[in-house]
XYZ file of C-alpha atoms in Angstrom:
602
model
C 65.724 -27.831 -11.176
C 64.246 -26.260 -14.485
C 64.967 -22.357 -14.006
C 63.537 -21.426 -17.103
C 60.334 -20.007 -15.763
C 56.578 -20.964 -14.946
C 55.223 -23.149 -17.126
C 51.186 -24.522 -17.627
C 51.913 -28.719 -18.236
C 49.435 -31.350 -19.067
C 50.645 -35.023 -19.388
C 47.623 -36.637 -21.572
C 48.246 -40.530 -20.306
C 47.188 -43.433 -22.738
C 45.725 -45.913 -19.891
C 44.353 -48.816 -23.428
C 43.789 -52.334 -22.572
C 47.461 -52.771 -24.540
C 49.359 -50.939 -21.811
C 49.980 -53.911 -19.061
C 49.504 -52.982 -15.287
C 53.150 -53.389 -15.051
C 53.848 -50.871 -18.065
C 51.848 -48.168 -16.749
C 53.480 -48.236 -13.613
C 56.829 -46.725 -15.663
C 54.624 -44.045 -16.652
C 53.710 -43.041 -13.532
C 57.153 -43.211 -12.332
C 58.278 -41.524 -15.949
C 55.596 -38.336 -14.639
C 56.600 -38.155 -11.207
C 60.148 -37.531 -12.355
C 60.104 -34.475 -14.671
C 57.563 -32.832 -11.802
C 60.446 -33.513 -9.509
C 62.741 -31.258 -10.967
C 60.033 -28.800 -12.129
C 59.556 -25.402 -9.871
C 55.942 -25.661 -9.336
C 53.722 -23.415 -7.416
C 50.554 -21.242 -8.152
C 52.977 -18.708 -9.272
C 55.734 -20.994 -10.974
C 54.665 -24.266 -13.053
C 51.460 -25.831 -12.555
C 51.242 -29.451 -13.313
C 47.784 -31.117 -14.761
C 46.939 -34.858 -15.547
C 44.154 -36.554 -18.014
C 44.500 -40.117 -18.553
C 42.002 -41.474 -21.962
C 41.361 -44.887 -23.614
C 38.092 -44.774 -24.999
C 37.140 -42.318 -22.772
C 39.091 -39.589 -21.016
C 38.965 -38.628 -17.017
C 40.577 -35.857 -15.291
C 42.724 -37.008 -12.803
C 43.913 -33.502 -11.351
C 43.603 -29.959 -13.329
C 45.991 -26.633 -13.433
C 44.323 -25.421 -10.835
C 44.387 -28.747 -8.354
C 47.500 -28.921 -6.302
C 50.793 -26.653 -5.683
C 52.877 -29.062 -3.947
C 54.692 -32.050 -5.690
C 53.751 -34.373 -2.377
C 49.605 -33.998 -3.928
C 50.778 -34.180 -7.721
C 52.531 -37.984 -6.740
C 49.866 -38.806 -4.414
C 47.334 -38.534 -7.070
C 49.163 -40.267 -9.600
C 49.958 -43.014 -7.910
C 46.169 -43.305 -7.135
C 45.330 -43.549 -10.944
C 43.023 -46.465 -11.887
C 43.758 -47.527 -15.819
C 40.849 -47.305 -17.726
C 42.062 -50.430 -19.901
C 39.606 -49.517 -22.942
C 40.774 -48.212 -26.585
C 42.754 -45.371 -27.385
C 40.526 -42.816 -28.247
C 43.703 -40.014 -28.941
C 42.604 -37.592 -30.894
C 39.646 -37.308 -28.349
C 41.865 -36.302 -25.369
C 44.050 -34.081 -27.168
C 40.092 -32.257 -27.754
C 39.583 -32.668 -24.082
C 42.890 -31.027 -23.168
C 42.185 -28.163 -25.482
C 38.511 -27.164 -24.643
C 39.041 -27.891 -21.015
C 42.055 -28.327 -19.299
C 43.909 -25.503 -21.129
C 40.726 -22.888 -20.055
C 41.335 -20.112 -17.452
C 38.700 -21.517 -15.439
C 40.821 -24.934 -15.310
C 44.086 -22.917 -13.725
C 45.733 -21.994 -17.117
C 47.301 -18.534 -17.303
C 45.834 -16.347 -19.621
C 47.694 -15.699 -22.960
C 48.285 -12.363 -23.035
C 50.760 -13.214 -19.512
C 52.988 -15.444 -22.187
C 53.450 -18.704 -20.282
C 54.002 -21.632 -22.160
C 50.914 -24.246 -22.356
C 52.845 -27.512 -23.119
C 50.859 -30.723 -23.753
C 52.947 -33.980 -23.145
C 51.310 -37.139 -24.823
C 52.400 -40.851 -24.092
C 50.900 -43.549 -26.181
C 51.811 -47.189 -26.730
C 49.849 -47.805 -30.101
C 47.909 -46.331 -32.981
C 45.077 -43.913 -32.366
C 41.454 -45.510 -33.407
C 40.473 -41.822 -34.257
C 41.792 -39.201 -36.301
C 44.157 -36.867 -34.754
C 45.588 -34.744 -37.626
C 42.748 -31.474 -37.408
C 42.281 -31.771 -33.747
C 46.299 -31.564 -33.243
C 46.398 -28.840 -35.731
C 43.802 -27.186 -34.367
C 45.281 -27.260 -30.649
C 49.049 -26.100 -31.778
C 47.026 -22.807 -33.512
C 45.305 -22.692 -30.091
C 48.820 -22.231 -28.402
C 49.197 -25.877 -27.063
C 52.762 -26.601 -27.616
C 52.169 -30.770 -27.978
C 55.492 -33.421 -27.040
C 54.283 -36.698 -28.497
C 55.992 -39.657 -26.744
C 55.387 -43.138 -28.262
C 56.746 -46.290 -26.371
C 57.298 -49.617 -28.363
C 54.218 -49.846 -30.405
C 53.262 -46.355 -31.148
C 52.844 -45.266 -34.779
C 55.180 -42.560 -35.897
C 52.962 -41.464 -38.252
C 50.431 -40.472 -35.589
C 53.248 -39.421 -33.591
C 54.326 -36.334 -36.084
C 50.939 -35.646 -36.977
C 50.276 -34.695 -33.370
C 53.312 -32.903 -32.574
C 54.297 -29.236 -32.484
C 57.336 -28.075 -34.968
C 60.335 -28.538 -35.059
C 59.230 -32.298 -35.149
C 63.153 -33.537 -34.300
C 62.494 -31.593 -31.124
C 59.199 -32.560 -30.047
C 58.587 -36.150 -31.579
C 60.223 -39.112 -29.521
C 60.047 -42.878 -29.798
C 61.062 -45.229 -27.119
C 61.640 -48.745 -27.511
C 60.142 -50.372 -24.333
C 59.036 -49.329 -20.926
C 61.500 -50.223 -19.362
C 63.647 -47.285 -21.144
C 60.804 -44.523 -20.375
C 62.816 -43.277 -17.341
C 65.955 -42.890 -18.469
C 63.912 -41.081 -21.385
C 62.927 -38.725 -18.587
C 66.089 -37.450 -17.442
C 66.415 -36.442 -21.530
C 63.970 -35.575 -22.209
C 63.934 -33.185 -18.975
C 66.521 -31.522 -20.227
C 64.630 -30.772 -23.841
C 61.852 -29.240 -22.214
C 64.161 -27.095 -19.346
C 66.474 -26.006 -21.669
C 68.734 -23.199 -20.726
C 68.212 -20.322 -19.101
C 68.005 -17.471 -21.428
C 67.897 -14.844 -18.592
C 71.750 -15.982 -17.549
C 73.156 -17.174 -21.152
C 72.981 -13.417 -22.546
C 72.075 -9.822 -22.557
C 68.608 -9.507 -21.522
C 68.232 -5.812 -21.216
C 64.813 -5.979 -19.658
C 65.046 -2.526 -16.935
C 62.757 -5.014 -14.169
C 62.718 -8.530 -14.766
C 63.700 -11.209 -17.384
C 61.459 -13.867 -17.504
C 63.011 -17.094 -19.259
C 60.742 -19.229 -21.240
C 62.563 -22.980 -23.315
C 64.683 -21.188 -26.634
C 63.755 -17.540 -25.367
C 62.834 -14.938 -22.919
C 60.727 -11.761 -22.619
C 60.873 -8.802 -20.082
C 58.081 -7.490 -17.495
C 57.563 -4.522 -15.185
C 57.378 -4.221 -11.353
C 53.631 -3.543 -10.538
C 52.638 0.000 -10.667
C 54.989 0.124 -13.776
C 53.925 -0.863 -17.843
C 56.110 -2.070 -20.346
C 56.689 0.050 -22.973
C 56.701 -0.703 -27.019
C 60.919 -1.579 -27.118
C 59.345 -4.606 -24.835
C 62.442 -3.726 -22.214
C 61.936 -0.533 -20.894
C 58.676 0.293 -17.908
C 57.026 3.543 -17.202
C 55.199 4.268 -14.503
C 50.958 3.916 -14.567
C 48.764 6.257 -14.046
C 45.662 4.713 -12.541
C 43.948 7.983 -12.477
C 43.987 8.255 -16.673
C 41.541 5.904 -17.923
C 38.756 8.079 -15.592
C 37.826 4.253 -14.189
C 38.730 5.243 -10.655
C 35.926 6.016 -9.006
C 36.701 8.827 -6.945
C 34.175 11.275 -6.133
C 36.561 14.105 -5.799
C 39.764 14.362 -6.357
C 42.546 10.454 -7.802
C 45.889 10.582 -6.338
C 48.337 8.437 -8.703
C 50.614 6.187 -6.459
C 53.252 3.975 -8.091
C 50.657 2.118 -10.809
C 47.729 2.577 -8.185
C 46.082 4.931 -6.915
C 43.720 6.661 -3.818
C 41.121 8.900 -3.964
C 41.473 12.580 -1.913
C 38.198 14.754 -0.544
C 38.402 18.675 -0.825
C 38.561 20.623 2.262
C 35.696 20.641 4.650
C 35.145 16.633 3.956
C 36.523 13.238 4.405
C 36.920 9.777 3.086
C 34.024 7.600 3.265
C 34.596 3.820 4.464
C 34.189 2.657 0.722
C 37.605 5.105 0.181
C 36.498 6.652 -2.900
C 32.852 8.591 -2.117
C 33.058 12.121 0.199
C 31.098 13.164 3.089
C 30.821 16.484 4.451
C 32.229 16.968 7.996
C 29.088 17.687 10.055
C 30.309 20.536 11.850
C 27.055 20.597 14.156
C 28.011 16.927 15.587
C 30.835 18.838 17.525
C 28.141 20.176 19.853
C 29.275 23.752 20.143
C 27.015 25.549 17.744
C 24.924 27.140 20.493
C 21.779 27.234 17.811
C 18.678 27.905 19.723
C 16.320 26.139 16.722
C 18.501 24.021 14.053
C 22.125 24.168 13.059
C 23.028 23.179 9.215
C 26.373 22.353 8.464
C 28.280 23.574 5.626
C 31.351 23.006 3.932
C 34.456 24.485 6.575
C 31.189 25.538 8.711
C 27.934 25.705 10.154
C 25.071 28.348 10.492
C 21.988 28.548 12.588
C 18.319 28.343 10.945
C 15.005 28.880 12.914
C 11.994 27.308 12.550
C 8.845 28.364 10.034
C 7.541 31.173 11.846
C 10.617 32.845 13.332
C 12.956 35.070 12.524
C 16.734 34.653 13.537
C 17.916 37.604 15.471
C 21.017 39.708 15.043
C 23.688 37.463 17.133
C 23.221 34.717 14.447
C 21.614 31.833 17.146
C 18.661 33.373 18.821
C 15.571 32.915 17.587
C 11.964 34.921 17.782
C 8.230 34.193 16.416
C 6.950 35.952 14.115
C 4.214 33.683 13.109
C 1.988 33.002 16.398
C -0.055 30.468 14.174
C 2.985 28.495 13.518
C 4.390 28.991 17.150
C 1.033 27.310 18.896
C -1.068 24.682 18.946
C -3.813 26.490 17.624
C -6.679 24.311 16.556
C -7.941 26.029 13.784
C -10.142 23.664 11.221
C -9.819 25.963 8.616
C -7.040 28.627 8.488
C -5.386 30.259 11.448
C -4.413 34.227 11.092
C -1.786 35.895 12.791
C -1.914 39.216 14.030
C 0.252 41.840 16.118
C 0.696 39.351 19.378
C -1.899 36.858 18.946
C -4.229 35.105 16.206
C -7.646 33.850 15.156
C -9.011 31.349 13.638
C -10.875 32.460 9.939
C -13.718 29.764 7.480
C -14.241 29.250 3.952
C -16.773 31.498 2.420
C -20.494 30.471 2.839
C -19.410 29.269 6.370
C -19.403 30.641 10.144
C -17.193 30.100 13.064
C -18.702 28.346 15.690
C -18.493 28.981 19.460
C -15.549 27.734 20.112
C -13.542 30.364 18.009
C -12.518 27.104 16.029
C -14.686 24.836 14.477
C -16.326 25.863 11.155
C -20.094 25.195 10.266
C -20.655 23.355 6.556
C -23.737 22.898 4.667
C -25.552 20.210 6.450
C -29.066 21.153 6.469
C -30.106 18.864 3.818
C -28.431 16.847 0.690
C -28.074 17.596 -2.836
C -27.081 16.501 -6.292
C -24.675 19.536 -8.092
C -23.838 19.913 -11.359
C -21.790 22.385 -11.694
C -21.013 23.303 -15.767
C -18.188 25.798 -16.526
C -17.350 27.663 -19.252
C -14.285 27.179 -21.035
C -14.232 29.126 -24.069
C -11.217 31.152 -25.636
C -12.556 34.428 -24.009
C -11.918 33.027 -20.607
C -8.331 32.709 -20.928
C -6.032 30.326 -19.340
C -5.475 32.310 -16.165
C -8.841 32.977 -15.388
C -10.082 29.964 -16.012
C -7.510 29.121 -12.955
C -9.757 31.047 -11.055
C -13.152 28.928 -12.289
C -11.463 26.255 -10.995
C -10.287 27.757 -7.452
C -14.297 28.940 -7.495
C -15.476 25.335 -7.795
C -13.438 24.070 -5.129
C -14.489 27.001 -2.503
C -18.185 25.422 -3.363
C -16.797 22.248 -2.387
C -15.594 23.444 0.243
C -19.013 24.151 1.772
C -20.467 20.481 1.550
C -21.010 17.473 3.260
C -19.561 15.521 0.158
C -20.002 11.729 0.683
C -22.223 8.942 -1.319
C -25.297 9.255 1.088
C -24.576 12.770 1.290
C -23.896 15.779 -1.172
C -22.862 14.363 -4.512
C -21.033 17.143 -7.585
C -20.568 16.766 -10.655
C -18.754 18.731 -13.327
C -19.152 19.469 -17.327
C -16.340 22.034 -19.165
C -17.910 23.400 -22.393
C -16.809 25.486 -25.318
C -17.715 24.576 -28.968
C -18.466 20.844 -27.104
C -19.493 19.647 -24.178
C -16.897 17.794 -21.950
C -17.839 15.861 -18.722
C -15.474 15.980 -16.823
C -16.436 13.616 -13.540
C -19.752 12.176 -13.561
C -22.056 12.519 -9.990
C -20.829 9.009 -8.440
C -17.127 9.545 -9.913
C -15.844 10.999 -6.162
C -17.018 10.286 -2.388
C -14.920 12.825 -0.703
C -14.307 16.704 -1.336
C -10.514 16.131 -1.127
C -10.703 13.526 -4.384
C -13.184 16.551 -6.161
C -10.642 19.414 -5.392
C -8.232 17.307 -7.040
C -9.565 16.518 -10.060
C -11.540 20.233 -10.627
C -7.465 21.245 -10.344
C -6.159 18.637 -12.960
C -8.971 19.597 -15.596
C -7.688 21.089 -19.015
C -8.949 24.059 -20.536
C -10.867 23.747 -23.378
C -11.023 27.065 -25.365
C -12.487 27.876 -28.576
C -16.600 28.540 -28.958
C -19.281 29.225 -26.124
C -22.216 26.752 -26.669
C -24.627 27.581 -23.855
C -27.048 25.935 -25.049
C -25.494 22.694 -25.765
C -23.944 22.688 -22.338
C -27.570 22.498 -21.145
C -28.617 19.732 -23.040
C -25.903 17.349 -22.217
C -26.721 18.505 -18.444
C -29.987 17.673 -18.550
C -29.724 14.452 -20.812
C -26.882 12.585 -19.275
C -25.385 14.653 -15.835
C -28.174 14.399 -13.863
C -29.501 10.425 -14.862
C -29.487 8.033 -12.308
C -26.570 6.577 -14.982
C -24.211 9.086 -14.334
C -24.874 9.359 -10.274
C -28.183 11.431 -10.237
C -30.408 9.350 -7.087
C -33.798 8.867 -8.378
C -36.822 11.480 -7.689
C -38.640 9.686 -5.691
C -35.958 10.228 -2.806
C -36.679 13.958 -2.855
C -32.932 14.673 -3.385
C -32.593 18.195 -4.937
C -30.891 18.465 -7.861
C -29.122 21.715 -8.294
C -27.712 22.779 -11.733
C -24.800 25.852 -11.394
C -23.914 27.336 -14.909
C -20.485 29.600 -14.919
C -20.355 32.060 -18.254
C -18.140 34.677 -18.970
C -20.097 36.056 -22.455
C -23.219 35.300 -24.965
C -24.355 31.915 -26.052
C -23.270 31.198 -29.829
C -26.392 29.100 -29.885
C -29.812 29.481 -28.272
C -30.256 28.751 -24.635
C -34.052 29.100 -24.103
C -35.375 25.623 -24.881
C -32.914 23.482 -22.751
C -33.130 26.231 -19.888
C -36.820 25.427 -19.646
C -36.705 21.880 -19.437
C -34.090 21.955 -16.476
C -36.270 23.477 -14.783
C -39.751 21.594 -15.950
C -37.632 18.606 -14.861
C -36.894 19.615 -11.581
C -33.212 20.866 -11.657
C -32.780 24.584 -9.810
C -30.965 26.282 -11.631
C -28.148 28.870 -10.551
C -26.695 31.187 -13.155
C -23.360 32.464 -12.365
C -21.615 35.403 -14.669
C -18.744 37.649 -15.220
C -17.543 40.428 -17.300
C -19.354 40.126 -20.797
C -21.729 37.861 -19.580
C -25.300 38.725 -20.950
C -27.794 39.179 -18.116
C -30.557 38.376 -20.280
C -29.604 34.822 -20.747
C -28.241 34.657 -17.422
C -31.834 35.498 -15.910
C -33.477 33.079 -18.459
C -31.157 29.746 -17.011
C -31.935 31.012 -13.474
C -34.819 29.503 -11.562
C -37.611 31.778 -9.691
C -37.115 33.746 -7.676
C -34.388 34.912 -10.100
C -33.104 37.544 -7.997
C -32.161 34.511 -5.563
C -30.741 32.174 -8.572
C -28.960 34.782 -10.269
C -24.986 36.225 -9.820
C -23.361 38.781 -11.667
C -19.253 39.494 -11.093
C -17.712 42.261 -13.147
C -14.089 40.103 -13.517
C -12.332 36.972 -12.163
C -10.680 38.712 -9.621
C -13.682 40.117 -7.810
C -16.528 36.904 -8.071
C -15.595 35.154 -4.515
C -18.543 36.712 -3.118
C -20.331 35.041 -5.566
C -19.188 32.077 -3.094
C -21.258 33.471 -0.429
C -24.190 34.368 -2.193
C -24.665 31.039 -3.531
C -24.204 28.858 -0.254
C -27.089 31.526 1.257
C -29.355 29.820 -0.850
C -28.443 25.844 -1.012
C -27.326 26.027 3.030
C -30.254 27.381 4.738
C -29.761 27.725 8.560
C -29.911 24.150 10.320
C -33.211 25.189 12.104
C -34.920 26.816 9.024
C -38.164 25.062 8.627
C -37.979 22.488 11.154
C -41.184 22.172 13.642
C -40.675 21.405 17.442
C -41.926 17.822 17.999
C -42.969 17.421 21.799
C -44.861 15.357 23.825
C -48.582 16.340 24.234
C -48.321 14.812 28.569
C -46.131 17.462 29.282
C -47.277 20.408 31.507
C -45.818 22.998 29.219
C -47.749 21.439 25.941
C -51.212 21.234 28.468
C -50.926 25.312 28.639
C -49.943 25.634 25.675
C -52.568 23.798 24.429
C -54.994 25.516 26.582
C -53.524 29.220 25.648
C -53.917 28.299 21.886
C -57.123 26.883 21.964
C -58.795 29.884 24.029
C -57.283 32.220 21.710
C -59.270 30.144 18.829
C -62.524 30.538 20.989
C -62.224 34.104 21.625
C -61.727 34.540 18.082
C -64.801 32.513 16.798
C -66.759 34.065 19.178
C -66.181 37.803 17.584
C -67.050 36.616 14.254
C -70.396 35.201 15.142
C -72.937 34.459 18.293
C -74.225 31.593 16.994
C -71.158 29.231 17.726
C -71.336 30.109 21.429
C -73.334 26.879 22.272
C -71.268 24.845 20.090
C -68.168 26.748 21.832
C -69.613 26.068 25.426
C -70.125 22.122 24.496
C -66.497 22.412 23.158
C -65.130 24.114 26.052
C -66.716 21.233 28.789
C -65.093 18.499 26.330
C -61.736 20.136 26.685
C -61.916 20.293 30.575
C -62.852 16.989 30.747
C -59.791 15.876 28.342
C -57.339 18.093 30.712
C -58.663 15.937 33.986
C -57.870 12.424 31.860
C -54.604 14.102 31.234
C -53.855 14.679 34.331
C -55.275 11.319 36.147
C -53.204 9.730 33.999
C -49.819 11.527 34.851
C-alpha cells in the first residue's frame, strides 16, 4: 500500500474515437490498479475520474465514493465517448471544477497533494501549453501518460517538473499495466516519516519526496513548523460567552457567575429564579435577584417590617372604585373628585360634561417670549381642562386652536380631531412660538380662516354657536380694536382670558357683552384654573336652563291648569276696565263649553 499520506487524485481519461473498445478496457484495468494499492478514505486519498474527447463528463468527483468496491464499480460502468480529443479542455475542466472544495478537494492551506494523472493515445486538437501552465501555478501536480500514438511534445508541455519524473510514454496497451505497477511506485514513493529524522513533537505527515509536521487538535504549530502550543480559544474574543470563556485543550466552554447558570445554547446566562423554589412566603410579588430574592407589594401598599407582609395605603388603588374621573384617598376610605366646570352626579361617581347644547371653539393662545417656556406648559394643561368639559365629536362640540406671537400659527383646524383624547394630544405636542405679541393679527386670521366652513366652522344657518377664547399674558404690539369688532358683528362670542401683564383694557374690548360674563383676569400661571370654572359657567348652562315643559293639553292636570291661568287673566282684565265684562262673560261660556268637549271626548 502507498503509506505516504492522503492524497486528492484525478485520472483525466482520453475516451477519442482512436482509442478501440478493446484499448480502453486496459485503461480501466490500468486505474483500478494504482487505486488498489492507494489508502483511500474521506480522511486518506480520495480518488476522482473525468473521461473527455470532444467533450468532457464527470464520471465520479473527490467527494463521490470512499470505498475502492464504488471507485471500480463506476469505472467499469464508463461509456467511451468515442469523439475527438479535446485535451487541453479537460485539463480546464479538472482545474475549475474537480480540483474546487465544493468538488471534495482539501483546501490548500491543509497541504495535500492535488495530483492530476492524464492518459492520452494521440495529439491534442487544442492547445494545451497556457491551460497546463496555468493549472501547475494553480497547485495541480499533472503526470502525463501517452500510450503508442501520443505526441511527446504535448506530453511535456502538459506535465509538471521534473519532466523525467512526470512525463511517460508507453508503447502499446497492452504494456499500460505493467506501467502501473511503475509507475505506482513513482507516485508512492517512500515514506519520508520512516526514512529519517522527522522531529515533528505530534505527527509527521509524509507527502511523495517530503514531509511536514501537524499538531493534535487543541494544539497550533508553531513558526520552527515542528514544535505545537496549546490554543487558546478564548483569545480571539470570538467565543461567545456571555460571562465568563474557560480555555480547554484548543477549545473552550463558557462559565456563568454565581447566582446563574448555563443556558441550553451553552454560552448565554440566566439568573436562577430564586422565587420558582416556592418558599418565599411573599404575600404580593417576589423578585428574584442575583444569590436571592425580596418581596415587593403592589401600587398602593406599603411592605411592613417582617419583609413579606403587605398593607394599603392607597384605598383607590386597593378597590374597585368606579370613579370616571379621579378617585381620592383619604384616612380609611375615598371619593370620587371631576374636572373643573363639572359636578358629581348622584351616584358619587359619574361626572356631568357640557351637553346642553353644541359649539364651534376657537381657542387662540398666546405664545410670545414673555410667556416663557414653562408657563406656556401651563396654557397648554389650561386648554386641555376646557376639553375636558365637552362633548367633542363631529356632530357635536368641535375646537380648534391658533398659537400666535409675531405670526399667527394654526395649529389644528375645527374638523382636524373627532375625539377629546386626539385634541389633548396634539394641544400637548404643540411648540412654543416666542418672540412678538400680535393681538391683533391673531384676530384676523381667527376670523378670516378658523372659523370658515373651510377650516371646520358648520354654516350659520344651523344655529351652531361659534365661540372665540383669546389667552394673553401682556399688551398687543399692534391694534386690536378693528378685528375685535368684526368677531363679534360676525357672530363669534368672544371670551377674553388674561394673566399677569395682561392689559384689561384690551381684554374688555375682545370680550363680548355682557363683558363682566366674557371677561377673566388671573394674576400668574399658577393661579388661572379657576379661570376653568368661570368659563364653562357660561358655555355649559344647566341642562334644564331655558327649556319649556311640552305636555299634552287632554290631560287633567293641563285642564286646571288651564282653567287656573285663564281666570287669573279674567280677574285681571276685569280690574283694569268694566267694559270687557260682557266680552269676559261671552268668553267665560265659550271656555265651559270647550272643557265639556274635553271631557266627552276623554
Amino acid at each position: 500500500k502507498c503509506r505516504t499520506g492522503p492524497l486528492d487524485i484525478v485520472f483525466v481519461i482520453d475516451s477519442s474515437r482512436s482509442v478501440r473498445p478493446f484499448e480502453f478496457e486496459t485503461m480501466r484495468r490500468f486505474m483500478i490498479d494504482i487505486i488498489g494499492n492507494l489508502d483511500v478514505g474521506p480522511n486518506a486519498t480520495r480518488v476522482g475520474v473525468i473521461q473527455y474527447s470532444s467533450q468532457v463528463q464527470n464520471i465520479f468527483s473527490l467527494k463521490t465514493f470512499f470505498t475502492r468496491e464504488d471507485m471500480e464499480k463506476a469505472i467499469n460502468s464508463i461509456i467511451p465517448l468515442a469523439q475527438g480529443t479535446m485535451t487541453g479542455l479537460a485539463i480546464q475542466y479538472a482545474m475549475n471544477v474537480a480540483f474546487t472544495t465544493q468538488e471534495g478537494a482539501r483546501p490548500l492551506h491543509k497541504k495535500i497533494p492535488r495530483i492530476a494523472i492524464i492518459v492520452t493515445d494521440g495529439r491534442p486538437q487544442d492547445r494545451v501549453t497556457d491551460v497546463s501552465t496555468q493549472a501547475r501555478n494553480a497547485g495541480i501536480e499533472i503526470y502525463a501518460v501517452g500510450i503508442q500514438r501520443a505526441d511527446m511534445n504535448s506530453l511535456r508541455a502538459m506535465a509538471s517538473p521534473p519532466l523525467e519524473e512526470h512525463v511517460f510514454l508507453v508503447e502499446s496497451f497492452e504494456l499500460i499495466q505493467q506501467f502501473g505497477k511503475q509507475f505506482q511506485d513513482k507516485l508512492c514513493g517512500v515514506d519520508m516519516c520512516v526514512e529519517q529524522e522527522h522531529g515533528c513533537q505530534h505527527s509527521c505527515i509524509s507527502i511523495p519526496g517530503s514531509f511536514y509536521c501537524e499538531c493534535n487538535p487543541g494544539y497550533r504549530l508553531n513558526m520552527d513548523g515542528k514544535t505545537c502550543s496549546p490554543i487558546d480559544a478564548c483569545a480571539d474574543g470570538r467565543h461567545g460567552c456571555q460571562h465568563q470563556c474557560v480555555s480547554v485543550r484548543g477549545s473552550y466552554s463558557c462559565r456563568c457567575r454565581a447566582g446563574y447558570y448555563l443556558s441550553q445554547n451553552k454560552r448565554s446566562c440566566t439568573m436562577i429564579d430564586y422565587c420558582s423554589f416556592g418558599n418565599h412566603s411573599c404575600q404580593h410579588e417576589c423578585v428574584s435577584i442575583p444569590n436571592g430574592h425580596y418581596c415587593r407589594c403592589r401600587s398602593g401598599f406599603t411592605l411592613q417590617p417582617d419583609g413579606k407582609s403587605c398593607r394599603a395605603t392607597d384605598l383607590c388603588n386597593g378597590v374597585d372604585h368606579g370613579c370616571e374621573f379621579k378617585c381620592v384617598s383619604t384616612d380609611g376610605s375615598y371619593h370620587c373628585v371631576c374636572p373643573e366646570g363639572q359636578q358629581l352626579q348622584a351616584d358619587g361617581k359619574a361626572c356631568s360634561k357640557c351637553g346642553a347644547r353644541h359649539v364651534d371653539l376657537v381657542m387662540v393662545i398666546d405664545g410670545s417670549k414673555s410667556v416663557r417656556p414653562q408657563n406656556f406648559e401651563l396654557v397648554k394643561q389650561f386648554v386641555n381642562r376646557i376639553v375636558d368639559l365637552l362633548e367633542v365629536s363631529p356632530h357635536g362640540t368641535r375646537v380648534g386652536l391658533v398659537q400666535y406671537s409675531s405670526r399667527v400659527r394654526t395649529e389644528f383646524p375645527l374638523n382636524k380631531y373627532h375625539s377629546a383624547d386626539e385634541i389633548k394630544k396634539a394641544v400637548m405636542d404643540v411648540e412654543y412660538m416666542e418672540k412678538g405679541t400680535m393681538t391683533g393679527l391673531a384676530l384676523k386670521h381667527m376670523v378670516e380662516h378658523s372659523f370658515s366652513e373651510l377650516e371646520g366652522a358648520r354654516p350659520l344657518s344651523h344655529n351652531i354657536p361659534r365661540i372665540g377664547l383669546v389667552f394673553t399674558d401682556g399688551r398687543s404690539q399692534d391694534d386690536i380694536s378693528e378685528w375685535a369688532k368684526r368677531a363679534k358683528e360676525s357672530g363669534i362670542v368672544m371670551f377674553a382670558v388674561g394673566v399677569g401683564k395682561a392689559v384689561e383694557e384690551e381684554l374688555r374690548a375682545i370680550a363680548s357683552e355682557p363683558v363682566e360674563q366674557h371677561f377673566s383676569y388671573s394674576v400668574d400661571f399658577t393661579t388661572m384654573t379657576h379661570l376653568v370654572e368661570n368659563f364653562s359657567l357660561n358655555i355649559c348652562p344647566e341642562e334644564s336652563k331655558g327649556e319649556t315643559e311640552i305636555r299634552s293639553p287632554c290631560e287633567c292636570e293641563a285642564l286646571v291648569q288651564f282653567q287656573t291661568n285663564t281666570v287669573a287673566i279674567l280677574q285681571s282684565l276685569t280690574e283694569r276696565n268694566i267694559l270687557w265684562a260682557c266680552s269676559l262673560a261671552q268668553m267665560t261660556a265659550r271656555l265651559e263649553d270647550l272643557e265639556k268637549q274635553i271631557a266627552n271626548r276623554k
